[in-house]
PDB file of C-alpha atoms in Angstrom:
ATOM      1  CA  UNK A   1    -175.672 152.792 -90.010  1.00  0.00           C
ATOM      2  CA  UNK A   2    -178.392 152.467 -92.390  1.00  0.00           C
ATOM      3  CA  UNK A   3    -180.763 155.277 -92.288  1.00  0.00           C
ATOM      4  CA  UNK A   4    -184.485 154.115 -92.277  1.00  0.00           C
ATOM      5  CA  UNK A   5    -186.854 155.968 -95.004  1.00  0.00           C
ATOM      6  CA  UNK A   6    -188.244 158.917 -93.853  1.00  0.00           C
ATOM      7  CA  UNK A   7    -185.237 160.291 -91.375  1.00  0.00           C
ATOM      8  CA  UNK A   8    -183.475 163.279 -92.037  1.00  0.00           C
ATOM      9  CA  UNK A   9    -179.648 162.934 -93.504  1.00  0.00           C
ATOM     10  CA  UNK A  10    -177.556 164.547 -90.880  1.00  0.00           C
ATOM     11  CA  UNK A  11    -174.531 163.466 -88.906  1.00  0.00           C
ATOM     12  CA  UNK A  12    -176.428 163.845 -85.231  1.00  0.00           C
ATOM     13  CA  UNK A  13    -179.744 162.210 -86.188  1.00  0.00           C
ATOM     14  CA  UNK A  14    -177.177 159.196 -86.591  1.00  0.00           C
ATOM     15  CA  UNK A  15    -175.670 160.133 -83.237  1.00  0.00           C
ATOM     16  CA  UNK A  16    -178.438 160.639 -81.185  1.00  0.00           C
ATOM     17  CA  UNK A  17    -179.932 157.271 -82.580  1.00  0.00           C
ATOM     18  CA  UNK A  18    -176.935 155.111 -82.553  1.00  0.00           C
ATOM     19  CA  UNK A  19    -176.002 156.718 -78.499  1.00  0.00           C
ATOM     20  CA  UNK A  20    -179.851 155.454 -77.854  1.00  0.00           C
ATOM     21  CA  UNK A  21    -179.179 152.092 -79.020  1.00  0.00           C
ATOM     22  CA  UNK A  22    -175.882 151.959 -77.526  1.00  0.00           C
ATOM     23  CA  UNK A  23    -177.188 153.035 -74.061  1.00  0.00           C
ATOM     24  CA  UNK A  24    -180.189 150.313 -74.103  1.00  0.00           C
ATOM     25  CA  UNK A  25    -177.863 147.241 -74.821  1.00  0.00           C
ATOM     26  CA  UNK A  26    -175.289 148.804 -72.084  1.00  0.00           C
ATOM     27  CA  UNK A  27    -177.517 149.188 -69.413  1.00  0.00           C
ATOM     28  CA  UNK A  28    -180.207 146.287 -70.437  1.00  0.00           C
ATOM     29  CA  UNK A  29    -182.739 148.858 -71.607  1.00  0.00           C
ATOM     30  CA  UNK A  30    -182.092 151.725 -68.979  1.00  0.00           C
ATOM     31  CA  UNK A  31    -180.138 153.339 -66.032  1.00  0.00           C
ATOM     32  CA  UNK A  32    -183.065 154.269 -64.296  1.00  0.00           C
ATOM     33  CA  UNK A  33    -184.480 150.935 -63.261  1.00  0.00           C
ATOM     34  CA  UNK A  34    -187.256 150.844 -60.691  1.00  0.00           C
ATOM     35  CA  UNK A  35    -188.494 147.515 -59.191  1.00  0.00           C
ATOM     36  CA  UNK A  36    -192.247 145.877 -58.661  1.00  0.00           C
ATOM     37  CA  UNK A  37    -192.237 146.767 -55.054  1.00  0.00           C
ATOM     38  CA  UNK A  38    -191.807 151.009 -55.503  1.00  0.00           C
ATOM     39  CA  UNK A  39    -194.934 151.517 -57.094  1.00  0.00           C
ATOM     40  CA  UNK A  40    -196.392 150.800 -53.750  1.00  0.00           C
ATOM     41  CA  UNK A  41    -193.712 152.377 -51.797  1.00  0.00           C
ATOM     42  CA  UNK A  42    -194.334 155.409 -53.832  1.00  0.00           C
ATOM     43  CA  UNK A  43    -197.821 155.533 -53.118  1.00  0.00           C
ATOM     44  CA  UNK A  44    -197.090 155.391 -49.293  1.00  0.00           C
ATOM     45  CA  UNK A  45    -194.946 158.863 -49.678  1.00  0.00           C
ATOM     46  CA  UNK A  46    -198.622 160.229 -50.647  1.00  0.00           C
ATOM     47  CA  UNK A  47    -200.336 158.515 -48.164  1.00  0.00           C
ATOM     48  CA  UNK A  48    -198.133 159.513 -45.549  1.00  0.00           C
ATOM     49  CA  UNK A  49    -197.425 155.685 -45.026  1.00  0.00           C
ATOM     50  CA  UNK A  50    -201.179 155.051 -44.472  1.00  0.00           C
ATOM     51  CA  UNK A  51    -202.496 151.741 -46.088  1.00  0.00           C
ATOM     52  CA  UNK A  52    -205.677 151.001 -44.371  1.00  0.00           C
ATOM     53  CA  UNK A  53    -208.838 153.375 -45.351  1.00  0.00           C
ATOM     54  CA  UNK A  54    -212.192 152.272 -44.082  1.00  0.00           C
ATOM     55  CA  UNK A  55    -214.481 155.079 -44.068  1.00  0.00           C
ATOM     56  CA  UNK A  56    -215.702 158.041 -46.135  1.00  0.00           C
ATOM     57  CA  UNK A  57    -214.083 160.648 -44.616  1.00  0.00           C
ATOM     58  CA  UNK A  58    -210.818 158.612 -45.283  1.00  0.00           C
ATOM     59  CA  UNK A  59    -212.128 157.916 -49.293  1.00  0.00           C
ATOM     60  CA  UNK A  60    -211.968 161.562 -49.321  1.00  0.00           C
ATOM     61  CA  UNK A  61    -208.662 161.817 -48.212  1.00  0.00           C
ATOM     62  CA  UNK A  62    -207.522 158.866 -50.134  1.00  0.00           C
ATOM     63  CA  UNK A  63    -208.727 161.117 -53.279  1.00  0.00           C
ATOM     64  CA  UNK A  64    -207.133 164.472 -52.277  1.00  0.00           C
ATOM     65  CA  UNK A  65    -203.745 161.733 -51.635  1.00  0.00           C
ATOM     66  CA  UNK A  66    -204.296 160.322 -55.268  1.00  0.00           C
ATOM     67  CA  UNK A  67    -204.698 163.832 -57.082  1.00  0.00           C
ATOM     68  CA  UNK A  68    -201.782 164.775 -55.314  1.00  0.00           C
ATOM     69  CA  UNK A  69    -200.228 161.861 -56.877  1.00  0.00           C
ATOM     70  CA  UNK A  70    -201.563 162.597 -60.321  1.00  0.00           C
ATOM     71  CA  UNK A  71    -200.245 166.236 -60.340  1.00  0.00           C
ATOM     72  CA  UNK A  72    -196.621 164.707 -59.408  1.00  0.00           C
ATOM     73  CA  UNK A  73    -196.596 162.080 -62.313  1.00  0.00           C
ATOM     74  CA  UNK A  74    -198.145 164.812 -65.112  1.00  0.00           C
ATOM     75  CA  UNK A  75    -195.139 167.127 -63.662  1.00  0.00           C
ATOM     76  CA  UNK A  76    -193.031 164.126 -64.990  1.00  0.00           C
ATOM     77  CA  UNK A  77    -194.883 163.681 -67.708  1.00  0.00           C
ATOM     78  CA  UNK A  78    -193.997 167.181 -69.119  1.00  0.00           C
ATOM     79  CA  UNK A  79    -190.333 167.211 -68.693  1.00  0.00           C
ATOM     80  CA  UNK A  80    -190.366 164.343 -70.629  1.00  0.00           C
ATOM     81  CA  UNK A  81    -192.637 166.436 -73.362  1.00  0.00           C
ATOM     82  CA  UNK A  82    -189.812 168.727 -73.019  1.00  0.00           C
ATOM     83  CA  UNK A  83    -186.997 166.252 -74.126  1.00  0.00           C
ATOM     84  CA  UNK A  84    -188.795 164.480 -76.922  1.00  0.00           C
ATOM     85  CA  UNK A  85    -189.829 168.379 -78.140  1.00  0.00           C
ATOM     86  CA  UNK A  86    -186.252 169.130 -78.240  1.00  0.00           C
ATOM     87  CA  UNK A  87    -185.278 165.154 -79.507  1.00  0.00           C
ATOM     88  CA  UNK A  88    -187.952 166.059 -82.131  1.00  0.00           C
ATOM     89  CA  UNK A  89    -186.580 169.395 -83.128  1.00  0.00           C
ATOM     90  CA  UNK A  90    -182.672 168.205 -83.427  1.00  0.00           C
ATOM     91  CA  UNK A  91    -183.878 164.890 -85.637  1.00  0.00           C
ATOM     92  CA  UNK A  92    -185.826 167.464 -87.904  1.00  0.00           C
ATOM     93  CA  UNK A  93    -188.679 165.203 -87.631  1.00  0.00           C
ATOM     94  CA  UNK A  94    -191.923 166.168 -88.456  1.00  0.00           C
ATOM     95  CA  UNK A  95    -194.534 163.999 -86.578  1.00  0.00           C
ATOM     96  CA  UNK A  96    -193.857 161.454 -84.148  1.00  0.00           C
ATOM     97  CA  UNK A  97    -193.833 157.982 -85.274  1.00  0.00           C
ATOM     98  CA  UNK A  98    -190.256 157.651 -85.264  1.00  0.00           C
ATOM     99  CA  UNK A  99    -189.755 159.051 -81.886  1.00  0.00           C
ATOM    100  CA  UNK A 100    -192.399 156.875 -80.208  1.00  0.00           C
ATOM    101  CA  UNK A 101    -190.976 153.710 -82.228  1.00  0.00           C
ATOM    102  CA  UNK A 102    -187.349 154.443 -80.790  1.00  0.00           C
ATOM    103  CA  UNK A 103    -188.870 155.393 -77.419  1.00  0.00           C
ATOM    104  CA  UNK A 104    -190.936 152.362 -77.046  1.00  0.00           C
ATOM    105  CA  UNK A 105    -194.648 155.100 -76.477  1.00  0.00           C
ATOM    106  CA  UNK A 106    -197.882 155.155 -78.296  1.00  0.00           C
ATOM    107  CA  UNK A 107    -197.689 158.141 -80.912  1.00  0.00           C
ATOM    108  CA  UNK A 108    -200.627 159.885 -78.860  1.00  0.00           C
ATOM    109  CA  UNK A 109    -198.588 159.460 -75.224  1.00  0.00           C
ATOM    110  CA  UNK A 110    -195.712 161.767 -77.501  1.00  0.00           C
ATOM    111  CA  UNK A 111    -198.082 164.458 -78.869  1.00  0.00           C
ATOM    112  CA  UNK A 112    -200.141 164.250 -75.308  1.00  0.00           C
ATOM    113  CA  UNK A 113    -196.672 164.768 -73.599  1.00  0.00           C
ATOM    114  CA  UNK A 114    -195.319 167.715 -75.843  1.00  0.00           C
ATOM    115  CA  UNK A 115    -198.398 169.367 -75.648  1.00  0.00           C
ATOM    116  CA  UNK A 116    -198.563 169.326 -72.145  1.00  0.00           C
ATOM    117  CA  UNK A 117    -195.220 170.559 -71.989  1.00  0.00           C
ATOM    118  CA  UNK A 118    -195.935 173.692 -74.316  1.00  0.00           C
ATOM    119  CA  UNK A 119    -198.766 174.890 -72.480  1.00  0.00           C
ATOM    120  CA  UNK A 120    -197.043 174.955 -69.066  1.00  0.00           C
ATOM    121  CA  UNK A 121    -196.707 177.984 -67.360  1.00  0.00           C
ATOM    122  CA  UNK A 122    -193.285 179.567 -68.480  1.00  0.00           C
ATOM    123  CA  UNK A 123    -193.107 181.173 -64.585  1.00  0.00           C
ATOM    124  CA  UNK A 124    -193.607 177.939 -62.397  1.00  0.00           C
ATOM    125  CA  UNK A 125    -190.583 175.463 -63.033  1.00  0.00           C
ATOM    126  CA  UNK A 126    -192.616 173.405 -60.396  1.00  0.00           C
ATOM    127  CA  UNK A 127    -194.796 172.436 -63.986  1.00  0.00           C
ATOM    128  CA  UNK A 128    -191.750 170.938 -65.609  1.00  0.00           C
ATOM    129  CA  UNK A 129    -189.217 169.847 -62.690  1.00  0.00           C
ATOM    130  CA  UNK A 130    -189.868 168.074 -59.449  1.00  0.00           C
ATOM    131  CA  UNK A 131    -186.998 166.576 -57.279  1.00  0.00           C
ATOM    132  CA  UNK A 132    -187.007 163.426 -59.065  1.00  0.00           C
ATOM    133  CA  UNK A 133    -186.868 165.179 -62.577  1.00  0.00           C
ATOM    134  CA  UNK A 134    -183.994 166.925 -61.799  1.00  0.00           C
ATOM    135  CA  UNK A 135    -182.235 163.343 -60.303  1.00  0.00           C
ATOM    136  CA  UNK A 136    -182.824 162.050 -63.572  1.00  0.00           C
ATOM    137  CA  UNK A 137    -181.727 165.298 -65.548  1.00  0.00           C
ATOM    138  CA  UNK A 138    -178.394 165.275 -63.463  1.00  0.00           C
ATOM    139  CA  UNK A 139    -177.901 161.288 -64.277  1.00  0.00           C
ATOM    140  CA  UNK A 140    -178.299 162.020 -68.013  1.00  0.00           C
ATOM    141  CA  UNK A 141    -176.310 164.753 -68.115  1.00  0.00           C
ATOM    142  CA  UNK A 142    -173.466 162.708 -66.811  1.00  0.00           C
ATOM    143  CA  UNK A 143    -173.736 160.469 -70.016  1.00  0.00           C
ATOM    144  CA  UNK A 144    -170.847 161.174 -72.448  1.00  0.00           C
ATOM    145  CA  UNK A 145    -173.253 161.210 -74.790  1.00  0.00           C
ATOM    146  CA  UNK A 146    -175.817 163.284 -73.015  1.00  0.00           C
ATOM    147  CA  UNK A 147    -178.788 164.072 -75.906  1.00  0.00           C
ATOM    148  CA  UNK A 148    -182.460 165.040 -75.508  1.00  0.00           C
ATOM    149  CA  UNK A 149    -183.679 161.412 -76.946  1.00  0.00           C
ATOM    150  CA  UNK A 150    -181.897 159.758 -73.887  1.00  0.00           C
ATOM    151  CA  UNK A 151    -182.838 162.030 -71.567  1.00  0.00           C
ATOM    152  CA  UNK A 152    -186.527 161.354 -72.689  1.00  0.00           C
ATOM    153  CA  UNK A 153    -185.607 157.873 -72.585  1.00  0.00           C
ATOM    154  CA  UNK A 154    -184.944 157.931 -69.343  1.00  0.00           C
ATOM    155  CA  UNK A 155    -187.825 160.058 -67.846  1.00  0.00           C
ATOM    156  CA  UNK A 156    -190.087 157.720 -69.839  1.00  0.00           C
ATOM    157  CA  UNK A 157    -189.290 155.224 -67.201  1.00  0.00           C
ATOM    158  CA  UNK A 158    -189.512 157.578 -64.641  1.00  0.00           C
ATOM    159  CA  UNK A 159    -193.305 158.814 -65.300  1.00  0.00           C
ATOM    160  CA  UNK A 160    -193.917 154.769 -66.025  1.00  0.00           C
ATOM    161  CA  UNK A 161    -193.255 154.405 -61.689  1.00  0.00           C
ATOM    162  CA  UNK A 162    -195.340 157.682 -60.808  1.00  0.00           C
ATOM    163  CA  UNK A 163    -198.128 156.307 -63.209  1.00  0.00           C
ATOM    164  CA  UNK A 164    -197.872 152.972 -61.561  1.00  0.00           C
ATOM    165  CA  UNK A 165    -198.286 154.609 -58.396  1.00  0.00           C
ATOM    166  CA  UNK A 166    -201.093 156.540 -59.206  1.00  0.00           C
ATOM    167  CA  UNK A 167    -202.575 153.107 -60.182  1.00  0.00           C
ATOM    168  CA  UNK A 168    -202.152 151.555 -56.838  1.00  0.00           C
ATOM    169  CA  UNK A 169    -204.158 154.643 -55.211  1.00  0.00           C
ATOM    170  CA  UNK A 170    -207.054 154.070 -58.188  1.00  0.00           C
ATOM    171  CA  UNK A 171    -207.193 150.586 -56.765  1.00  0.00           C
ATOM    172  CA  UNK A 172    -207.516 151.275 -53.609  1.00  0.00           C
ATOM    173  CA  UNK A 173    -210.111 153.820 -53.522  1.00  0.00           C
ATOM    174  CA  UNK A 174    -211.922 151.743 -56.263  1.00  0.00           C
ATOM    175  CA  UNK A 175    -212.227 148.868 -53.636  1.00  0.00           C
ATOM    176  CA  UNK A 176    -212.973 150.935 -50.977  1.00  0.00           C
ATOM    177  CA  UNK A 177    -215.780 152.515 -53.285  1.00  0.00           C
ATOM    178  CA  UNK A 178    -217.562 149.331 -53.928  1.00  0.00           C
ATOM    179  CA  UNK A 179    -217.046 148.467 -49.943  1.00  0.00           C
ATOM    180  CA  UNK A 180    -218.565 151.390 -48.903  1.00  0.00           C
ATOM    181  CA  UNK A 181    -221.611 151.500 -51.380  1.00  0.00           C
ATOM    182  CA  UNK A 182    -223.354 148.438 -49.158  1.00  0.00           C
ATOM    183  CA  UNK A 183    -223.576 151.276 -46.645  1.00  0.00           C
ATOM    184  CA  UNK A 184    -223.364 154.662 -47.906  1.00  0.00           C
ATOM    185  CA  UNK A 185    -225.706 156.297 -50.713  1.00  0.00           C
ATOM    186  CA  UNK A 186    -224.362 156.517 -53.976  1.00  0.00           C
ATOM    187  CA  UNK A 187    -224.395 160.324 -54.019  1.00  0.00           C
ATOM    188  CA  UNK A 188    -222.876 160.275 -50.938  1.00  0.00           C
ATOM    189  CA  UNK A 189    -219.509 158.502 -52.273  1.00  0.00           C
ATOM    190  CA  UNK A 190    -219.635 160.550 -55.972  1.00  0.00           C
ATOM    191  CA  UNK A 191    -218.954 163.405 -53.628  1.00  0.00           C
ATOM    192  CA  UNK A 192    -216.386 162.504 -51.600  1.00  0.00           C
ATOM    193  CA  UNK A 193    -214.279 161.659 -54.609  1.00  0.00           C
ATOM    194  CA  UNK A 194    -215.329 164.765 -56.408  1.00  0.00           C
ATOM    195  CA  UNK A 195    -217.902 163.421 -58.855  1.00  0.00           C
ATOM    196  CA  UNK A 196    -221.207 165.134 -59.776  1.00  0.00           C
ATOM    197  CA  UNK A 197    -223.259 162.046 -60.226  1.00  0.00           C
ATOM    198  CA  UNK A 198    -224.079 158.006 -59.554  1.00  0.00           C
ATOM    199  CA  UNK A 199    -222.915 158.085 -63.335  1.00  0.00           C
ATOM    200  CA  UNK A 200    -220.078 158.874 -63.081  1.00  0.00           C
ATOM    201  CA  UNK A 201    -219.339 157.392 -59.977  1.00  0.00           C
ATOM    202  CA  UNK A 202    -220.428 154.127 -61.828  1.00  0.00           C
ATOM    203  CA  UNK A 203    -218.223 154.890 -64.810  1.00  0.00           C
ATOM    204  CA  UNK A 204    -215.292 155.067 -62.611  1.00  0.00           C
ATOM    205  CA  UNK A 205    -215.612 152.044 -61.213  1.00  0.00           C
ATOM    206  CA  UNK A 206    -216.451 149.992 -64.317  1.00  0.00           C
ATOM    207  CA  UNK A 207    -213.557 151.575 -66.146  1.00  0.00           C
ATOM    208  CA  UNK A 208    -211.153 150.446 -62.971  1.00  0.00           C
ATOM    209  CA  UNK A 209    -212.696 146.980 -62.880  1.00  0.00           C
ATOM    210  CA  UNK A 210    -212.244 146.604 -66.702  1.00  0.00           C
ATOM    211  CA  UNK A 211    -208.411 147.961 -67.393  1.00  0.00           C
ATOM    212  CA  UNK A 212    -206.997 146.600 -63.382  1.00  0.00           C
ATOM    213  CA  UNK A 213    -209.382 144.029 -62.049  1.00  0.00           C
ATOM    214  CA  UNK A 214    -210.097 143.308 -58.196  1.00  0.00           C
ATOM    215  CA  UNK A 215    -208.207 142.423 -55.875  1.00  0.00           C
ATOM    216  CA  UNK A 216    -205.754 139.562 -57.044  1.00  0.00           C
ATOM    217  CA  UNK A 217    -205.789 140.121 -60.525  1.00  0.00           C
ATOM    218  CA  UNK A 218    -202.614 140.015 -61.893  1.00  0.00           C
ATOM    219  CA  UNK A 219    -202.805 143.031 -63.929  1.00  0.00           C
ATOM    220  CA  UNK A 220    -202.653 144.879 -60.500  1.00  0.00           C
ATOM    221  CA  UNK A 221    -198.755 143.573 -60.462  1.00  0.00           C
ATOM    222  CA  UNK A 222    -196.701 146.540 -61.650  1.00  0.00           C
ATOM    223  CA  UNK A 223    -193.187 146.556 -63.590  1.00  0.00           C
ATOM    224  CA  UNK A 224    -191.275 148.238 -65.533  1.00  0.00           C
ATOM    225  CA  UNK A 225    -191.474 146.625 -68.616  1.00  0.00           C
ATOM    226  CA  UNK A 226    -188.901 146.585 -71.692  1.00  0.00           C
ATOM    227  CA  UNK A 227    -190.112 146.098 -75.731  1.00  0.00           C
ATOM    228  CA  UNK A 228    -187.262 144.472 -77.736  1.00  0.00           C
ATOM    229  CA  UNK A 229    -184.739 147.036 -78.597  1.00  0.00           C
ATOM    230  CA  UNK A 230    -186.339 148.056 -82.337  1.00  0.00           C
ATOM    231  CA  UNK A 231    -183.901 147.446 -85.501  1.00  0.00           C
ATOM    232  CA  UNK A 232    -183.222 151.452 -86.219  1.00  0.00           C
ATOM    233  CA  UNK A 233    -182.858 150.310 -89.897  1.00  0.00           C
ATOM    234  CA  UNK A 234    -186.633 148.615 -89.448  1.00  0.00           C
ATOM    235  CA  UNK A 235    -188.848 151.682 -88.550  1.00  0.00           C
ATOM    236  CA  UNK A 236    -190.770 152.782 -91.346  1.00  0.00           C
ATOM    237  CA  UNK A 237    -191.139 156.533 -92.143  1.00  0.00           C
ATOM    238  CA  UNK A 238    -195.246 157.538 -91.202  1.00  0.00           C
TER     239      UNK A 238
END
């Protein structure tokens, strides 16, 4: 394979790149596959199957249920910061254009992610691993040709449902936020989700509105969504 400009000259960059490609044409982009209805279903674990909030005492809850949510999918997000660290490390790369080009991520999601991972506490596991971490850990280990860039692969999917599930909680409180504010005073429902001020209580809302919509948009319809597979011998060195 033809190395692209910038990547180091060594027989397991080629491995670990030529294994990644491999295992995205095999399984039609990944193993781990999650479907448009789980981002929902997933929200219900943290709801305890609730659906229905009406009132502010049930906003607040509906904001303890999405932190809860939040916590779970940054616990994901590390132990993928783990892999590409260790992906990063074994390709000799130095930044992480490459990475985030063969891992379909922004270059900020990579550095975000590895950073997150460094500073977690070395003592609590719980900051790294979660139950479904460790499902997808045990699935890529399996692989016969197990390699940190494939196992970030796959937890990059993984944190992609947890993040669409903590999307479907911001959506719901966000509606029940602008239902509740022809009732209740605005200071009122900034506290009961934890915010100092109308500000930022406005903010919120605005920034919800402007990335998801209300209800019906279609940018409220999750999936797990698949770039082209990139042409290894295409990525430019940065």
């Amino acid at each position: 394979m033809t190395r692209p400009a910038g990547f180091p000259d060594s027989d397991q960059a080629s491995h670990w790149i030529d294994d990644l490609v491999w295992h995205r044409q095999t399984y039609k982009q990944s193993k781990y596959r999650w479907w448009d209805n789980e981002p929902i279903l997933v929200a219900s674990e943290f709801t305890g199957g609730r659906h229905s909030f009406t009132t502010i005492g049930e906003l607040r809850e509906l904001e303890t249920y999405r932190l809860a949510l939040s916590e779970y999918a940054l616990t994901c997000q590390r132990a993928m910061g783990v892999a590409l660290k260790q992906a990063r490390t074994g390709l000799r790369l130095q930044g992480w254009n490459h990475l985030s080009r063969l891992l379909d991520l922004e270059v900020q999601e990579c550095a975000e992610s590895a950073y997150l991972a460094t500073w977690a506490d070395p003592y609590d596991d719980r900051e790294i691993s979660n139950r479904q971490v460790q499902r997808i850990e045990k699935m890529c280990a399996g692989f016969l040709f197990a390699s940190p860039l494939l196992l970030a692969w796959e937890l990059r999917q993984l944190w992609a449902l947890y993040q669409a599930a903590e999307n479907v909680l911001e959506d719901t409180l966000v509606d029940l936020l602008v239902e509740l504010s022809e009732r209740c005073r605005p200071g009122d429902l900034a506290r009961a989700v934890g915010l100092v001020g109308e500000h930022g209580l406005q903010d919120r809302i605005e920034r919800q509105r402007t990335q998801r919509g209300a209800v019906g948009d279609p940018r409220r319809c999750e999936h797990q969504v698949f770039r082209p597979i990139p042409p290894i011998a295409d990525i430019s060195a940065g």
